[in-house]
Coordinates of C-alpha atoms in Angstrom, one line a residue:
M1 CA 9.9 -28.1 20.7
S2 CA 11.7 -26.6 17.2
E3 CA 13.3 -23.2 16.7
A4 CA 10.7 -22.5 14.4
A5 CA 7.6 -23.5 16.8
S6 CA 9.3 -21.7 19.6
S7 CA 9.2 -18.3 18.0
E8 CA 5.5 -18.7 17.2
R9 CA 3.8 -15.6 17.9
F10 CA 0.0 -15.5 19.4
L11 CA -2.6 -13.5 17.9
R12 CA -3.2 -10.7 20.8
E13 CA -6.1 -8.3 21.5
G14 CA -6.2 -5.2 19.2
E15 CA -4.2 -6.7 16.4
V16 CA -5.6 -7.3 13.1
A17 CA -6.4 -10.9 11.9
L18 CA -7.1 -12.4 9.0
L19 CA -9.8 -15.3 8.9
I20 CA -10.0 -17.6 5.4
D21 CA -12.6 -20.0 4.7
G22 CA -12.8 -23.2 2.7
K23 CA -13.3 -21.3 -0.6
G24 CA -10.7 -19.0 0.1
R25 CA -13.1 -15.8 1.2
R26 CA -10.9 -13.5 3.3
F27 CA -12.3 -11.6 6.5
M28 CA -10.4 -9.2 8.4
V29 CA -11.1 -8.3 12.0
L30 CA -9.5 -6.1 14.3
L31 CA -9.3 -8.4 17.8
D32 CA -11.7 -7.5 20.9
P33 CA -12.4 -9.6 23.4
S34 CA -16.0 -8.1 23.7
R35 CA -16.8 -8.8 20.2
R36 CA -17.6 -11.5 17.6
F37 CA -17.2 -12.4 14.1
E38 CA -20.2 -13.5 12.5
Y39 CA -20.9 -14.8 9.0
H40 CA -23.0 -17.2 7.0
M41 CA -21.6 -20.0 8.2
G42 CA -21.8 -19.1 12.1
I43 CA -20.1 -17.1 14.6
L44 CA -16.6 -17.1 16.2
P45 CA -16.2 -15.0 19.2
H46 CA -12.6 -12.9 19.1
R47 CA -11.9 -14.4 22.4
D48 CA -11.4 -17.7 20.6
I49 CA -9.4 -16.3 18.2
I50 CA -6.9 -14.3 20.8
G51 CA -4.0 -16.4 22.1
Q52 CA -4.2 -18.2 19.1
P53 CA -1.2 -18.7 17.0
E54 CA -1.0 -18.3 13.3
G55 CA -2.0 -21.2 10.9
T56 CA -4.6 -22.6 13.4
L57 CA -7.6 -24.0 12.1
L58 CA -10.6 -22.6 13.9
R59 CA -14.3 -23.6 13.8
S60 CA -17.3 -21.3 13.8
S61 CA -20.3 -22.2 15.5
G62 CA -21.7 -23.9 12.3
G63 CA -18.9 -26.2 12.5
A64 CA -17.0 -24.3 9.5
G65 CA -13.4 -24.1 9.3
L66 CA -11.5 -20.7 9.3
R67 CA -7.7 -20.5 8.8
L68 CA -6.2 -18.0 11.2
L69 CA -3.3 -15.8 9.9
R70 CA -1.8 -12.4 10.3
P71 CA -2.6 -10.4 7.5
R72 CA 0.5 -9.2 5.0
L73 CA 0.5 -5.4 4.1
A74 CA -1.0 -6.7 0.8
D75 CA -3.9 -8.4 2.4
F76 CA -4.5 -5.4 4.6
I77 CA -4.4 -3.0 1.7
L78 CA -7.0 -5.1 -0.4
K79 CA -9.3 -5.4 2.8
M80 CA -9.2 -2.1 4.4
K81 CA -11.9 0.4 4.8
R82 CA -11.1 3.2 2.3
G83 CA -11.6 6.9 1.9
A84 CA -9.9 7.7 -1.3
Q85 CA -9.0 4.9 -4.0
V86 CA -6.0 2.9 -3.1
V87 CA -3.0 2.1 -5.0
Y88 CA -3.1 -1.4 -5.4
P89 CA -0.6 -4.2 -4.0
K90 CA 0.4 -5.0 -7.6
D91 CA 1.5 -1.5 -8.3
I92 CA 3.0 -0.7 -5.1
G93 CA 5.4 -3.4 -5.5
P94 CA 6.7 -2.0 -9.0
I95 CA 6.5 1.5 -7.7
L96 CA 9.0 0.4 -4.7
M97 CA 11.4 -1.2 -7.0
W98 CA 11.4 1.4 -10.0
A99 CA 11.5 4.4 -7.6
D100 CA 14.6 2.6 -5.7
I101 CA 13.0 2.9 -2.4
A102 CA 15.6 1.8 0.4
P103 CA 16.3 1.9 4.1
G104 CA 17.4 5.2 5.4
M105 CA 15.8 7.2 2.3
T106 CA 13.9 10.8 2.5
V107 CA 10.9 10.4 0.3
V108 CA 8.3 12.6 -0.2
E109 CA 4.7 11.3 -1.1
G110 CA 2.0 13.1 -2.6
G111 CA -1.6 12.2 -2.1
T112 CA -1.9 10.2 1.3
G113 CA -5.3 8.8 0.3
S114 CA -6.2 5.9 2.2
G115 CA -2.6 5.6 3.5
A116 CA -1.8 2.4 1.3
L117 CA 1.4 3.5 -0.3
A118 CA 2.3 5.5 2.8
M119 CA 2.6 2.5 4.6
A120 CA 4.5 0.6 2.1
L121 CA 7.0 3.6 1.8
A122 CA 7.5 3.9 5.6
R123 CA 8.2 0.3 5.9
A124 CA 10.9 0.2 2.8
V125 CA 12.7 3.3 4.3
G126 CA 12.9 1.8 8.1
E127 CA 13.3 3.5 11.2
A128 CA 16.7 5.3 9.7
G129 CA 14.6 6.8 6.9
R130 CA 12.0 9.6 6.6
V131 CA 8.7 9.8 4.5
V132 CA 6.7 12.9 4.5
S133 CA 3.3 12.0 3.0
V134 CA 1.1 15.0 2.4
E135 CA -2.6 15.0 1.5
I136 CA -4.8 18.1 0.6
R137 CA -8.1 17.0 1.5
P138 CA -8.7 16.8 5.4
D139 CA -11.2 14.0 5.4
H140 CA -8.6 11.8 3.5
A141 CA -6.0 12.8 5.7
G142 CA -8.1 11.7 9.0
H143 CA -9.0 8.3 7.5
A144 CA -5.5 7.6 6.1
R145 CA -4.0 8.3 9.8
K146 CA -6.7 5.7 11.2
M147 CA -5.8 2.9 8.8
I148 CA -2.0 3.6 9.4
R149 CA -2.6 3.4 13.2
R150 CA -4.5 0.2 12.7
W151 CA -1.7 -1.5 10.7
F152 CA 1.2 -0.4 12.5
G153 CA -0.3 0.1 16.1
D154 CA 0.8 4.1 16.0
I155 CA 2.2 6.3 13.3
P156 CA 5.8 4.8 13.0
P157 CA 8.5 7.8 13.7
Q158 CA 9.6 7.6 9.9
L159 CA 6.3 8.6 8.9
E160 CA 5.2 12.5 9.0
L161 CA 1.6 13.1 7.7
R162 CA 1.0 16.7 6.7
Q163 CA -2.0 18.5 5.0
G164 CA -1.3 20.8 2.0
K165 CA 0.3 21.0 -1.2
V166 CA 3.1 18.6 -2.3
E167 CA 5.0 20.9 -4.0
D168 CA 5.8 23.0 -1.0
A169 CA 6.9 19.9 1.1
I170 CA 9.1 19.1 -1.8
A171 CA 10.7 22.3 -1.9
E172 CA 11.2 22.5 2.0
V173 CA 12.6 18.8 2.3
G174 CA 14.6 18.1 -0.9
P175 CA 13.9 14.5 -0.8
E176 CA 15.8 11.7 -2.8
R177 CA 12.7 10.6 -3.9
V178 CA 9.1 11.8 -4.8
V179 CA 6.4 9.4 -5.1
L180 CA 3.0 10.9 -6.4
D181 CA -0.5 9.5 -6.7
V182 CA -2.3 12.9 -7.2
P183 CA -4.9 14.1 -9.9
E184 CA -2.3 16.7 -11.3
P185 CA 1.1 15.7 -10.6
W186 CA 2.5 18.2 -13.2
H187 CA 2.1 21.1 -10.7
A188 CA 5.1 19.3 -8.6
A189 CA 7.2 18.9 -11.6
Q190 CA 9.0 22.1 -11.2
A191 CA 9.5 21.6 -7.5
A192 CA 11.0 18.3 -8.0
A193 CA 13.3 19.8 -10.6
D194 CA 14.8 22.3 -8.5
A195 CA 14.9 20.4 -5.2
Q196 CA 15.7 16.8 -5.7
P197 CA 19.3 16.1 -6.0
A198 CA 20.9 15.2 -9.2
G199 CA 20.2 11.4 -9.7
G200 CA 17.1 11.7 -7.8
V201 CA 13.9 9.7 -8.6
F202 CA 10.6 11.0 -9.4
C203 CA 7.8 8.6 -9.7
S204 CA 3.9 9.1 -10.3
Y205 CA 1.0 6.9 -10.5
L206 CA -1.6 7.9 -12.8
P207 CA -4.9 6.1 -14.3
T208 CA -5.4 7.9 -17.5
V209 CA -3.7 8.7 -20.7
P210 CA -4.7 12.5 -20.6
Q211 CA -3.0 12.8 -17.2
L212 CA 0.1 10.8 -18.3
Q213 CA 0.5 13.2 -21.3
T214 CA 0.3 15.9 -19.5
L215 CA 2.8 15.1 -17.0
V216 CA 5.4 14.2 -19.7
E217 CA 5.1 17.5 -21.2
A218 CA 5.6 19.2 -17.8
L219 CA 8.6 17.1 -16.9
R220 CA 10.3 18.1 -20.5
G221 CA 9.3 21.6 -20.0
T222 CA 11.4 22.0 -16.8
G223 CA 14.5 20.9 -18.4
G224 CA 15.4 19.0 -15.3
F225 CA 14.7 15.4 -16.1
C226 CA 15.9 12.4 -17.9
E227 CA 15.6 8.7 -18.3
T228 CA 11.7 8.8 -18.3
E229 CA 10.3 5.2 -18.2
I230 CA 6.7 4.6 -18.4
F231 CA 4.8 1.4 -17.8
E232 CA 1.7 -0.6 -16.6
T233 CA 1.4 -3.9 -14.5
L234 CA -0.8 -6.8 -15.1
H235 CA -1.8 -9.4 -12.6
R236 CA -3.1 -12.8 -13.4
E237 CA -3.3 -15.9 -11.1
W238 CA -3.1 -19.4 -11.8
N239 CA -5.2 -22.4 -10.8
V240 CA -3.1 -25.5 -10.3
A241 CA -5.1 -28.7 -9.2
G242 CA -3.6 -32.1 -10.2
P243 CA -3.2 -32.3 -13.9
S244 CA -5.3 -29.1 -14.4
V245 CA -2.9 -26.3 -14.7
R246 CA -4.4 -22.9 -16.1
P247 CA -4.7 -19.2 -15.8
S248 CA -7.9 -18.0 -14.0
H249 CA -10.6 -16.4 -16.0
R250 CA -10.0 -13.2 -14.4
M251 CA -7.3 -11.0 -14.1
V252 CA -6.6 -7.6 -12.6
G253 CA -6.0 -5.5 -15.6
H254 CA -5.2 -1.6 -15.9
T255 CA -5.3 0.2 -12.8
G256 CA -2.8 2.8 -13.4
F257 CA 0.5 4.2 -15.4
V258 CA 3.8 4.3 -13.6
L259 CA 6.0 6.9 -14.6
V260 CA 9.6 7.0 -13.2
S261 CA 12.2 9.9 -14.2
R262 CA 15.8 10.8 -13.1
V263 CA 16.7 14.3 -12.0
K264 CA 19.5 15.6 -14.1
R265 CA 22.3 18.6 -13.7
D266 CA 23.3 19.7 -17.1
P267 CA 26.4 22.2 -17.0
R268 CA 25.5 25.6 -18.1

């Protein structure tokens, strides 16, 4: 047996599994031996999934093929049940890079929402880091906690979930990084300018132009930020089938603006 084959991990009860049919449709199931997956091409009992390795082609009762994989975090985010609107994977990647989220860092997130960005931040900082994710709405906070547990198995030790105002957490924690997905991030601008260390990164995800304009004015008003950058990310897939190589007819266009700024300390 090759080293790669010997390292295969089998799907277990309580894990999330991804099933992909012949047309690329994706189905996500939480494995429970007492349940079964049902769709238009037949039935597949969960007990026939549990114990199988990733990459296996399973067959429904109707004879249709279903490819078994563990979901990537991007797959999980796109298919998970939502309370609040999520930050899409196409934006999470640039946020992690441009906000410079690295292992061991301390991050305060504003707007836990459905938990998508919190999961990515917790994984990026690792067990040596710390993410304090703040949500003001109890219903969103409860839903996020459920989704995060489903992905990780439990709340990871580096992730702390709070309810309240994000500016209070920023002032208390003094994080190296602030990442916001809230309707009015300008309320946290002064707290970030005061509490973050020099060179710290302030990042905000905003869907509309008026929100973006208000935040930029607030950051300038504090006198504590420099090197502000604003961008959006567009995602288009390509189809490759023999000599036919072309872009997909549909693409994921504007979902939000990403604003990134740095904390400065000018001599008085």
